[in-house]
PDB file of C-alpha atoms in Angstrom:
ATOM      1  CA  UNK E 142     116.019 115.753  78.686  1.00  0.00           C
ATOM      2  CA  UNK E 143     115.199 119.458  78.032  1.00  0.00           C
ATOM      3  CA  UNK E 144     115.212 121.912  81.430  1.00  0.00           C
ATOM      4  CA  UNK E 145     111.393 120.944  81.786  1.00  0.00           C
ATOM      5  CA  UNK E 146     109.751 120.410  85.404  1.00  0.00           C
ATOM      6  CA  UNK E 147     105.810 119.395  85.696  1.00  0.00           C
ATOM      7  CA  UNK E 148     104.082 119.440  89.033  1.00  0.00           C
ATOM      8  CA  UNK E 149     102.386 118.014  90.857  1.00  0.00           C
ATOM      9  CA  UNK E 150     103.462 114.550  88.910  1.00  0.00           C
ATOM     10  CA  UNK E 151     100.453 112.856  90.761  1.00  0.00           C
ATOM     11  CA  UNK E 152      97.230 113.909  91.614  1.00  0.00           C
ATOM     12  CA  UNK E 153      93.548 112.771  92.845  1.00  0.00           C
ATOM     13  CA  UNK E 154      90.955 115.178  93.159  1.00  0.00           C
ATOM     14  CA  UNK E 155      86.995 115.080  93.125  1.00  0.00           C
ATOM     15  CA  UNK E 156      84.734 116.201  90.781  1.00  0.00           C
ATOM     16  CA  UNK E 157      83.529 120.132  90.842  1.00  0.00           C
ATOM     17  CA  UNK E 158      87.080 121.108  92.597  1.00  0.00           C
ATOM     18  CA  UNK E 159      89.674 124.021  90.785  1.00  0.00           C
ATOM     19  CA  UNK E 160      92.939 122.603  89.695  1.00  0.00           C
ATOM     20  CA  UNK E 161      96.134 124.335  88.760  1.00  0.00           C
ATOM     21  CA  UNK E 162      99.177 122.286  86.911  1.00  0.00           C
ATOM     22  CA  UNK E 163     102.356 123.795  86.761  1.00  0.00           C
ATOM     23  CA  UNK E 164     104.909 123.855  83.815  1.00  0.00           C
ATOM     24  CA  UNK E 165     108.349 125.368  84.108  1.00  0.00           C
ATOM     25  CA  UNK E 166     111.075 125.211  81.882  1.00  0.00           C
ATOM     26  CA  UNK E 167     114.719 126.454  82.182  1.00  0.00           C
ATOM     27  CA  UNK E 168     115.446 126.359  78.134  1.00  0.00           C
ATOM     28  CA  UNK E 169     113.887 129.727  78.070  1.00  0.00           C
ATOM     29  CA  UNK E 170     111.898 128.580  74.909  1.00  0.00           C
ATOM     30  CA  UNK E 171     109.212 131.138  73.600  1.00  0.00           C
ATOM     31  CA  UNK E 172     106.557 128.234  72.858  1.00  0.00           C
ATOM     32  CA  UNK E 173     105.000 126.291  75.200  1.00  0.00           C
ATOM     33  CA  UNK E 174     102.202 123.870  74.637  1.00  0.00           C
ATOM     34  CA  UNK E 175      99.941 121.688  76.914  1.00  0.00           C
ATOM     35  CA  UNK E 176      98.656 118.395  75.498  1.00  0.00           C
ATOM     36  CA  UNK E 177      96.614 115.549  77.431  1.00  0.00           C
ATOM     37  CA  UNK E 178      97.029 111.710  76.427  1.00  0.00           C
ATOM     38  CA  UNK E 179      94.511 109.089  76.984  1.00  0.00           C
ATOM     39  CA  UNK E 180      94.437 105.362  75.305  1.00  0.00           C
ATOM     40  CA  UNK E 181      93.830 105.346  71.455  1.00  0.00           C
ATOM     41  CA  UNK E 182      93.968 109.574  71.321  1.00  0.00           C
ATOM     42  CA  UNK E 183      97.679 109.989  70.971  1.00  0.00           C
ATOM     43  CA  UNK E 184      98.139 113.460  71.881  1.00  0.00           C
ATOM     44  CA  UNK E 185      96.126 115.941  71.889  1.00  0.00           C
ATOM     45  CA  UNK E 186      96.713 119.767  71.921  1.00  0.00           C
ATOM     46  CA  UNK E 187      95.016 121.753  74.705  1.00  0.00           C
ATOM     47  CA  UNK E 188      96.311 125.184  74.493  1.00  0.00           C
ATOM     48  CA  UNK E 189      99.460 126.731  73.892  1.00  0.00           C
ATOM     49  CA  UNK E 190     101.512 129.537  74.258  1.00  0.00           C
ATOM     50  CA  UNK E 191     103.767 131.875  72.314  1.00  0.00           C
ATOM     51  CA  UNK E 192     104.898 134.459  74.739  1.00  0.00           C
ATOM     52  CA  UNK E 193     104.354 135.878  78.117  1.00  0.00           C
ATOM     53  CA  UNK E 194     100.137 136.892  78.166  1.00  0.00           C
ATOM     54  CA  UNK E 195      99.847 135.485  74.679  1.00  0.00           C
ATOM     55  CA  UNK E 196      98.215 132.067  74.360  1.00  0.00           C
ATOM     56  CA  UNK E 197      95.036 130.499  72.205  1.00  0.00           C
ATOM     57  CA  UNK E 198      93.022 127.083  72.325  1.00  0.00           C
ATOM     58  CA  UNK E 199      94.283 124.190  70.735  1.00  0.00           C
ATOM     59  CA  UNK E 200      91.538 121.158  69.636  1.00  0.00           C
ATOM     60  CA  UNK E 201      90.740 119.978  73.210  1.00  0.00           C
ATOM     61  CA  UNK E 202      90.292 123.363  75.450  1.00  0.00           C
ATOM     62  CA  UNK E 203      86.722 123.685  76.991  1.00  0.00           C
ATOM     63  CA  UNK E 204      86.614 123.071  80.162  1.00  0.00           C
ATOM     64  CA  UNK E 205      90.377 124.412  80.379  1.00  0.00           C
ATOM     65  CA  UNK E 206      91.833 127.938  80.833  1.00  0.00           C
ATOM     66  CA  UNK E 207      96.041 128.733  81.314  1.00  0.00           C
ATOM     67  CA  UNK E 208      97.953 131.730  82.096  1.00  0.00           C
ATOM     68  CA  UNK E 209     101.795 132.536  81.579  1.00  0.00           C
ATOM     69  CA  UNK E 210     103.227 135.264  83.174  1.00  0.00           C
ATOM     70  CA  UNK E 211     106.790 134.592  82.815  1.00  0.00           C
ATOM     71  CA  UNK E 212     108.806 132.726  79.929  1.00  0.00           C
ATOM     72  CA  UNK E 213     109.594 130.071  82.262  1.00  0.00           C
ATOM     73  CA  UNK E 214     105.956 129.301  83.878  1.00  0.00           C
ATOM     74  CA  UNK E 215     102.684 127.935  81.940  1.00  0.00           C
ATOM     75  CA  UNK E 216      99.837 127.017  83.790  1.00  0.00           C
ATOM     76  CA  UNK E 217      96.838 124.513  83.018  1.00  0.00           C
ATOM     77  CA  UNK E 218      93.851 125.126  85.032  1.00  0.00           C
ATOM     78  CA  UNK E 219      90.712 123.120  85.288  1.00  0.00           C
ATOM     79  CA  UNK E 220      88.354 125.231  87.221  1.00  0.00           C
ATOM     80  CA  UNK E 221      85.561 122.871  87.807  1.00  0.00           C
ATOM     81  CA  UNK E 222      86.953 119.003  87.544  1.00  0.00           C
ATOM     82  CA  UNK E 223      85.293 116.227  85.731  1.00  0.00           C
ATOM     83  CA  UNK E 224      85.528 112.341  85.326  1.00  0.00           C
ATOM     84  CA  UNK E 225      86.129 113.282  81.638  1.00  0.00           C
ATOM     85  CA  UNK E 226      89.477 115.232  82.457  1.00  0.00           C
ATOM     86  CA  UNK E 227      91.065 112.537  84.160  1.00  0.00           C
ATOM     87  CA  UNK E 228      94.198 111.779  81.655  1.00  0.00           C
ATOM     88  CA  UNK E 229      97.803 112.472  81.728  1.00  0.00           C
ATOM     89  CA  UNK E 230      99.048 115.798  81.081  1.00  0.00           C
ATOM     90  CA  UNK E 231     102.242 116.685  79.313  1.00  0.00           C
ATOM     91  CA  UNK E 232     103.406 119.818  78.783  1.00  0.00           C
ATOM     92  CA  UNK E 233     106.085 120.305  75.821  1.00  0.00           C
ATOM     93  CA  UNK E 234     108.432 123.379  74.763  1.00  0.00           C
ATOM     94  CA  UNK E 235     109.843 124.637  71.562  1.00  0.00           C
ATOM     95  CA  UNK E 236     112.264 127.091  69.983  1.00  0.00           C
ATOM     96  CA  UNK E 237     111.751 130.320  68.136  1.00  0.00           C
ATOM     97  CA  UNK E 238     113.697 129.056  65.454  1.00  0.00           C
ATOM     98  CA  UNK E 239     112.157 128.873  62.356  1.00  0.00           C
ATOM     99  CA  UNK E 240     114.271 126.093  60.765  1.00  0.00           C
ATOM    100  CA  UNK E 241     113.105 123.525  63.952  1.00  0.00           C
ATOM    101  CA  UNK E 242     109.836 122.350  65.308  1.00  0.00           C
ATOM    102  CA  UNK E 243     110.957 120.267  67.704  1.00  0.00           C
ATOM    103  CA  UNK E 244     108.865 120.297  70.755  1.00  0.00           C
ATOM    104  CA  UNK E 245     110.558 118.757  73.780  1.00  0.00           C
ATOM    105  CA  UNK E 246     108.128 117.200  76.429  1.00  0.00           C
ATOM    106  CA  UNK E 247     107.995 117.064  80.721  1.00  0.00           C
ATOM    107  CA  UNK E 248     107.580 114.104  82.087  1.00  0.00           C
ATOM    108  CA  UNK E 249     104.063 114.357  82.833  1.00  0.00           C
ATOM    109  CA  UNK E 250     101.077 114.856  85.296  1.00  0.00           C
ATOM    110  CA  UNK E 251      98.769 112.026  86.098  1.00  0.00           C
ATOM    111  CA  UNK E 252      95.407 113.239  87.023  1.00  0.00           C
ATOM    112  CA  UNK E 253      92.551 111.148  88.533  1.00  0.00           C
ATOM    113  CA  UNK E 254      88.972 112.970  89.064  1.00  0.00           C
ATOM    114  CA  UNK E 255      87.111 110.952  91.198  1.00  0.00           C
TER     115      UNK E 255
ATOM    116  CA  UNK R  67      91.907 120.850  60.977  1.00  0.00           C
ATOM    117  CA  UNK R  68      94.882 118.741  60.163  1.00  0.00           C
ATOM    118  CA  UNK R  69      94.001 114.661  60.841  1.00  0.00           C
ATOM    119  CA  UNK R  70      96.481 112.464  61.094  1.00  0.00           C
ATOM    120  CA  UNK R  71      95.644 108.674  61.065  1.00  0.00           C
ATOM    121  CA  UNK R  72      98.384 106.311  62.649  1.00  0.00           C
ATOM    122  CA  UNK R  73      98.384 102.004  61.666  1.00  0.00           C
ATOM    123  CA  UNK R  74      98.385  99.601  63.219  1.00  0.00           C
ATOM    124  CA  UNK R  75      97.504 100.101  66.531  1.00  0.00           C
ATOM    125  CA  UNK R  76      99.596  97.312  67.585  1.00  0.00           C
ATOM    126  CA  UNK R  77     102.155  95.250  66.002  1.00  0.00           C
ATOM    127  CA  UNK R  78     104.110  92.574  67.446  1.00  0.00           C
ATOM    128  CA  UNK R  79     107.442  91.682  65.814  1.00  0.00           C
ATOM    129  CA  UNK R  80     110.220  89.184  66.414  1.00  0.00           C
ATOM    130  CA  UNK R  81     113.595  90.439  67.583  1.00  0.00           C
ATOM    131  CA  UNK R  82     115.220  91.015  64.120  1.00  0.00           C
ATOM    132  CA  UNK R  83     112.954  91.496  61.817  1.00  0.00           C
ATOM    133  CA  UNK R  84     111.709  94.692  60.540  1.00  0.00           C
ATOM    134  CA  UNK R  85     108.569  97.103  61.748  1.00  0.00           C
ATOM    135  CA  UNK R  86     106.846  99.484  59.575  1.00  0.00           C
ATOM    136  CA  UNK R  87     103.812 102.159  60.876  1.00  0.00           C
ATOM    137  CA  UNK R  88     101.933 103.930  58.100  1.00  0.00           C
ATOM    138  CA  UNK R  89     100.271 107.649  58.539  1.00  0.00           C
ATOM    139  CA  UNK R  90      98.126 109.725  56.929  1.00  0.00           C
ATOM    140  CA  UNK R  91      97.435 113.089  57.449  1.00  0.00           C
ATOM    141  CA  UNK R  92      94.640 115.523  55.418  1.00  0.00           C
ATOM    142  CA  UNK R  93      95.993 119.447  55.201  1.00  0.00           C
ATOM    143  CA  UNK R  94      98.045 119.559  52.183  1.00  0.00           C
ATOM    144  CA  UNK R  95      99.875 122.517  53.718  1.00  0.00           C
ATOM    145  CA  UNK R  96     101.511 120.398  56.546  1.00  0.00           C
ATOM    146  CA  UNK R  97     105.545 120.217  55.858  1.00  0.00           C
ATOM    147  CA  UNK R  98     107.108 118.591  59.087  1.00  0.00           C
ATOM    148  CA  UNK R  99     106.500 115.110  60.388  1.00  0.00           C
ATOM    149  CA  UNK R 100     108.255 114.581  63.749  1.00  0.00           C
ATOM    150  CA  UNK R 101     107.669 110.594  65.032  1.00  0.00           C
ATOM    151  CA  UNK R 102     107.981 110.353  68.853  1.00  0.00           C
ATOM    152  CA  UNK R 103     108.873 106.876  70.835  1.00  0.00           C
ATOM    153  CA  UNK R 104     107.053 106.910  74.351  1.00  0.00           C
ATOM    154  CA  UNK R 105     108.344 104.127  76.743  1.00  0.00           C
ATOM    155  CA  UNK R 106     105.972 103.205  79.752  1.00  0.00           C
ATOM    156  CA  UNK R 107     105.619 105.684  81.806  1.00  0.00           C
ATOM    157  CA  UNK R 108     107.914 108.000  80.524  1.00  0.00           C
ATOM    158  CA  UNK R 109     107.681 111.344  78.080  1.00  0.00           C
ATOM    159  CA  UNK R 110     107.634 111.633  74.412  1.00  0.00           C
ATOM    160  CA  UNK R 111     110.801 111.402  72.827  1.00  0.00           C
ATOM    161  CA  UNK R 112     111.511 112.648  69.258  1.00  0.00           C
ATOM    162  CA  UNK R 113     113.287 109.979  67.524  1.00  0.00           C
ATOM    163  CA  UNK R 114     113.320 111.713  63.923  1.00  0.00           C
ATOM    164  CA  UNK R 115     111.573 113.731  62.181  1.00  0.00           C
ATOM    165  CA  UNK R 116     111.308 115.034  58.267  1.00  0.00           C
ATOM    166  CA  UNK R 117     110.827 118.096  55.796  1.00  0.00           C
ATOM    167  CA  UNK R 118     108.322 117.980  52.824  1.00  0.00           C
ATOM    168  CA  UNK R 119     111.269 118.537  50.917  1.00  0.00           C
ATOM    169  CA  UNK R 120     112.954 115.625  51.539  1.00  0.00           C
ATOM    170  CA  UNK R 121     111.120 112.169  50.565  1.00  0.00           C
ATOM    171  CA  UNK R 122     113.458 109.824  52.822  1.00  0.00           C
ATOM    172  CA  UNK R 123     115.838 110.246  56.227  1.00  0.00           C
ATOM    173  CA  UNK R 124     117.805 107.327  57.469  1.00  0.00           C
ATOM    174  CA  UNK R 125     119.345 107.618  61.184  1.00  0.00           C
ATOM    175  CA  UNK R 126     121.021 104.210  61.370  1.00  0.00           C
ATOM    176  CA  UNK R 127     118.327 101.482  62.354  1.00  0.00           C
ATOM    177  CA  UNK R 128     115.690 104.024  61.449  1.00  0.00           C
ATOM    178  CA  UNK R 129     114.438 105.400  58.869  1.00  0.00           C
ATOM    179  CA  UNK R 130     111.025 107.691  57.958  1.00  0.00           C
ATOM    180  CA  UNK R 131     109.867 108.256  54.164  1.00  0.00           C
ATOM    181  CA  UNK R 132     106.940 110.777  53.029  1.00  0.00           C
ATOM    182  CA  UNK R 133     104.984 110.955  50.061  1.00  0.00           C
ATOM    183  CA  UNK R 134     103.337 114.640  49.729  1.00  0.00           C
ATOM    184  CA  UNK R 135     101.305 113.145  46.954  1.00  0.00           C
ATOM    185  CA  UNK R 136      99.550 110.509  48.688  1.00  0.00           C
ATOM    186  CA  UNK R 137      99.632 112.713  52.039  1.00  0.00           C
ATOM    187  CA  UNK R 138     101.219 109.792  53.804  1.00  0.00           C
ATOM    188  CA  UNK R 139     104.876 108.935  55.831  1.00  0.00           C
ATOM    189  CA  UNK R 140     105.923 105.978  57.606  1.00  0.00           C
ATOM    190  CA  UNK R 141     108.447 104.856  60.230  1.00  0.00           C
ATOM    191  CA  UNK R 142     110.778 101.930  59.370  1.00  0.00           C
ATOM    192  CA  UNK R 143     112.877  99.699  62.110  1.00  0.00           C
ATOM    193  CA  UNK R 144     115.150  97.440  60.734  1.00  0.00           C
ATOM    194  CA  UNK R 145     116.673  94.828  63.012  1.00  0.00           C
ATOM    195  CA  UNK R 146     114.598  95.230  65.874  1.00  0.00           C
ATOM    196  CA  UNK R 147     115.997  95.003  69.450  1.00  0.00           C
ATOM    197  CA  UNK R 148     113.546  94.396  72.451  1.00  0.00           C
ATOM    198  CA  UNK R 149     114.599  97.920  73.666  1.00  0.00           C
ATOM    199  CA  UNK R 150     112.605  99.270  70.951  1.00  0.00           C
ATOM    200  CA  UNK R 151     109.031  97.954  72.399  1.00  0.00           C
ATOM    201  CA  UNK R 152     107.245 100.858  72.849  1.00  0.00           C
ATOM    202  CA  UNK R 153     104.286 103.656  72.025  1.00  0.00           C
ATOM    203  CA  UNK R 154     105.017 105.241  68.567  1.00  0.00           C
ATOM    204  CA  UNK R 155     103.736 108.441  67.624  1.00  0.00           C
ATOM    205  CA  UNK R 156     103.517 110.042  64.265  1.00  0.00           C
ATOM    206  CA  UNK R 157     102.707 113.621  63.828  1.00  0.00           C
ATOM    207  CA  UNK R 158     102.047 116.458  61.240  1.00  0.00           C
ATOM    208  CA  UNK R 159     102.481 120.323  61.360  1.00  0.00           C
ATOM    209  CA  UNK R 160     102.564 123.230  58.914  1.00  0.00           C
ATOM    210  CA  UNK R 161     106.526 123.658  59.996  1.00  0.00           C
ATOM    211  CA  UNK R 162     107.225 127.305  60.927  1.00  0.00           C
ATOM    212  CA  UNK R 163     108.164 127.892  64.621  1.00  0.00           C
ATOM    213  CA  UNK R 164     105.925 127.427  67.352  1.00  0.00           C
ATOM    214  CA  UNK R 165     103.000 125.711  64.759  1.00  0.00           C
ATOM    215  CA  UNK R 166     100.715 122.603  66.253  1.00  0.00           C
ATOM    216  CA  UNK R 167     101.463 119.312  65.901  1.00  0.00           C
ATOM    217  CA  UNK R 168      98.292 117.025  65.619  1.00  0.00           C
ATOM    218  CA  UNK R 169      99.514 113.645  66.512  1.00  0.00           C
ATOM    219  CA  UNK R 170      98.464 110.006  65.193  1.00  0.00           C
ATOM    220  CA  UNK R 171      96.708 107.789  67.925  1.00  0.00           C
ATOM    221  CA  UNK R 172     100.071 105.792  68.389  1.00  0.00           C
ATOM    222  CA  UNK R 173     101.197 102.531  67.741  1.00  0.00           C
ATOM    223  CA  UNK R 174     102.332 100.213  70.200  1.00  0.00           C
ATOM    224  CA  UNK R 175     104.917  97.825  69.151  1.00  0.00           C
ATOM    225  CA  UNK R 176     106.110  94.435  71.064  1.00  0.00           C
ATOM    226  CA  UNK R 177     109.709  93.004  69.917  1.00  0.00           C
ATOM    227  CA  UNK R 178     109.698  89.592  70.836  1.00  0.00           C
ATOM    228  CA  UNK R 179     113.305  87.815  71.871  1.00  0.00           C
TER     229      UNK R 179
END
């Protein structure tokens, strides 16, 4: 598996509370994407990023905001939880090569909103 | 938007035979088609993937064709093992670097022993 770290890998929160997932990579890939899963949605893009500072929304992002400082760090924040967000959460990485699209995924963050 | 349909949604084969997952997707511009296997509980894995200017890939039990005309690719397993039960994801992207894939809805396949 790709140098990719997600945390926290578990977490339960209530509804109307901030929270901050973590991505971190050691591939030091310029792309960086965060996706959420739920049953019969495949994957679906939140927002990514293709540098430090530089991101945009993907098809899924109201309600979400991230922030990446450093190559290595991409953060997904929910600032006001809802039932709606609970999902998993994978965050995936990809090259600057041109000639490859592969995007390599962490293994996850399960988030409950109570 | 790109839209990429996945089918079936489940499929249940017995140890041996073959499997076969269809796609569709709807921007005529899209050019790579990565399929990803997800076992329970774990990540995404890319398992192969192809270029519009290719119409077939083989990587020994598996194999993926597309058809740019028809805007549709599919996944073949031959000889299926009960190690390949799992989540199957196509998806579609406009191929240069760092582009968005917009996955199918996945397809869940059982190899019965």
């Amino acid at each position: 598996d790709a140098g990719i770290t997600q945390s926290p890998r578990h977490k339960v929160t209530e509804t109307g509370t901030p929270v901050t997932l973590r991505c971190h990579q050691t591939e030091n890939h310029r792309y960086m994407y965060w996706y959420r899963q739920d049953p019969g949605h495949g994957l679906r893009l939140i927002h990514y990023s293709y540098g430090v500072k530089d991101t945009d929304k993907g098809e899924v992002s109201d309600g979400y905001s991230v922030s990446r400082s450093k190559t290595e760090d991409f953060l997904l924040t929910l600032e006001s939880a809802t039932s709606s967000q609970t999902s998993v959460y994978f965050c995936a990485i990809s090259e600057e090569e041109a000639s490859t699209d592969t995007q390599y995924f962490g293994p996850g963050t399960r988030l409950t909103v109570l | 938007g790109e839209n990429v349909e996945q089918h079936p949604s489940t499929l249940s084969v017995q140890e041996g035979d073959s499997a076969v997952i269809k796609c569709t997707y709807s921007d005529s511009a899209s050019n790579y088609f990565p399929w990803y296997k997800q076992e329970l509980g774990k990540r995404p894995q890319l398992i192969i993937d192809i270029r519009s200017n290719v119409g077939e890939k083989k990587d020994q039990r598996i194999a993926v064709t597309l058809n740019k005309t028809a805007k549709h690719f599919s996944l073949h397993i031959t000889e299926t093992q009960p190690e390949d039960s799992a989540v199957y994801f196509c998806a579609a992207s406009r191929g240069a670097a760092g582009n968005k894939l917009t996955f199918g809805g996945g397809t869940r396949v059982l190899v019965k022993p």
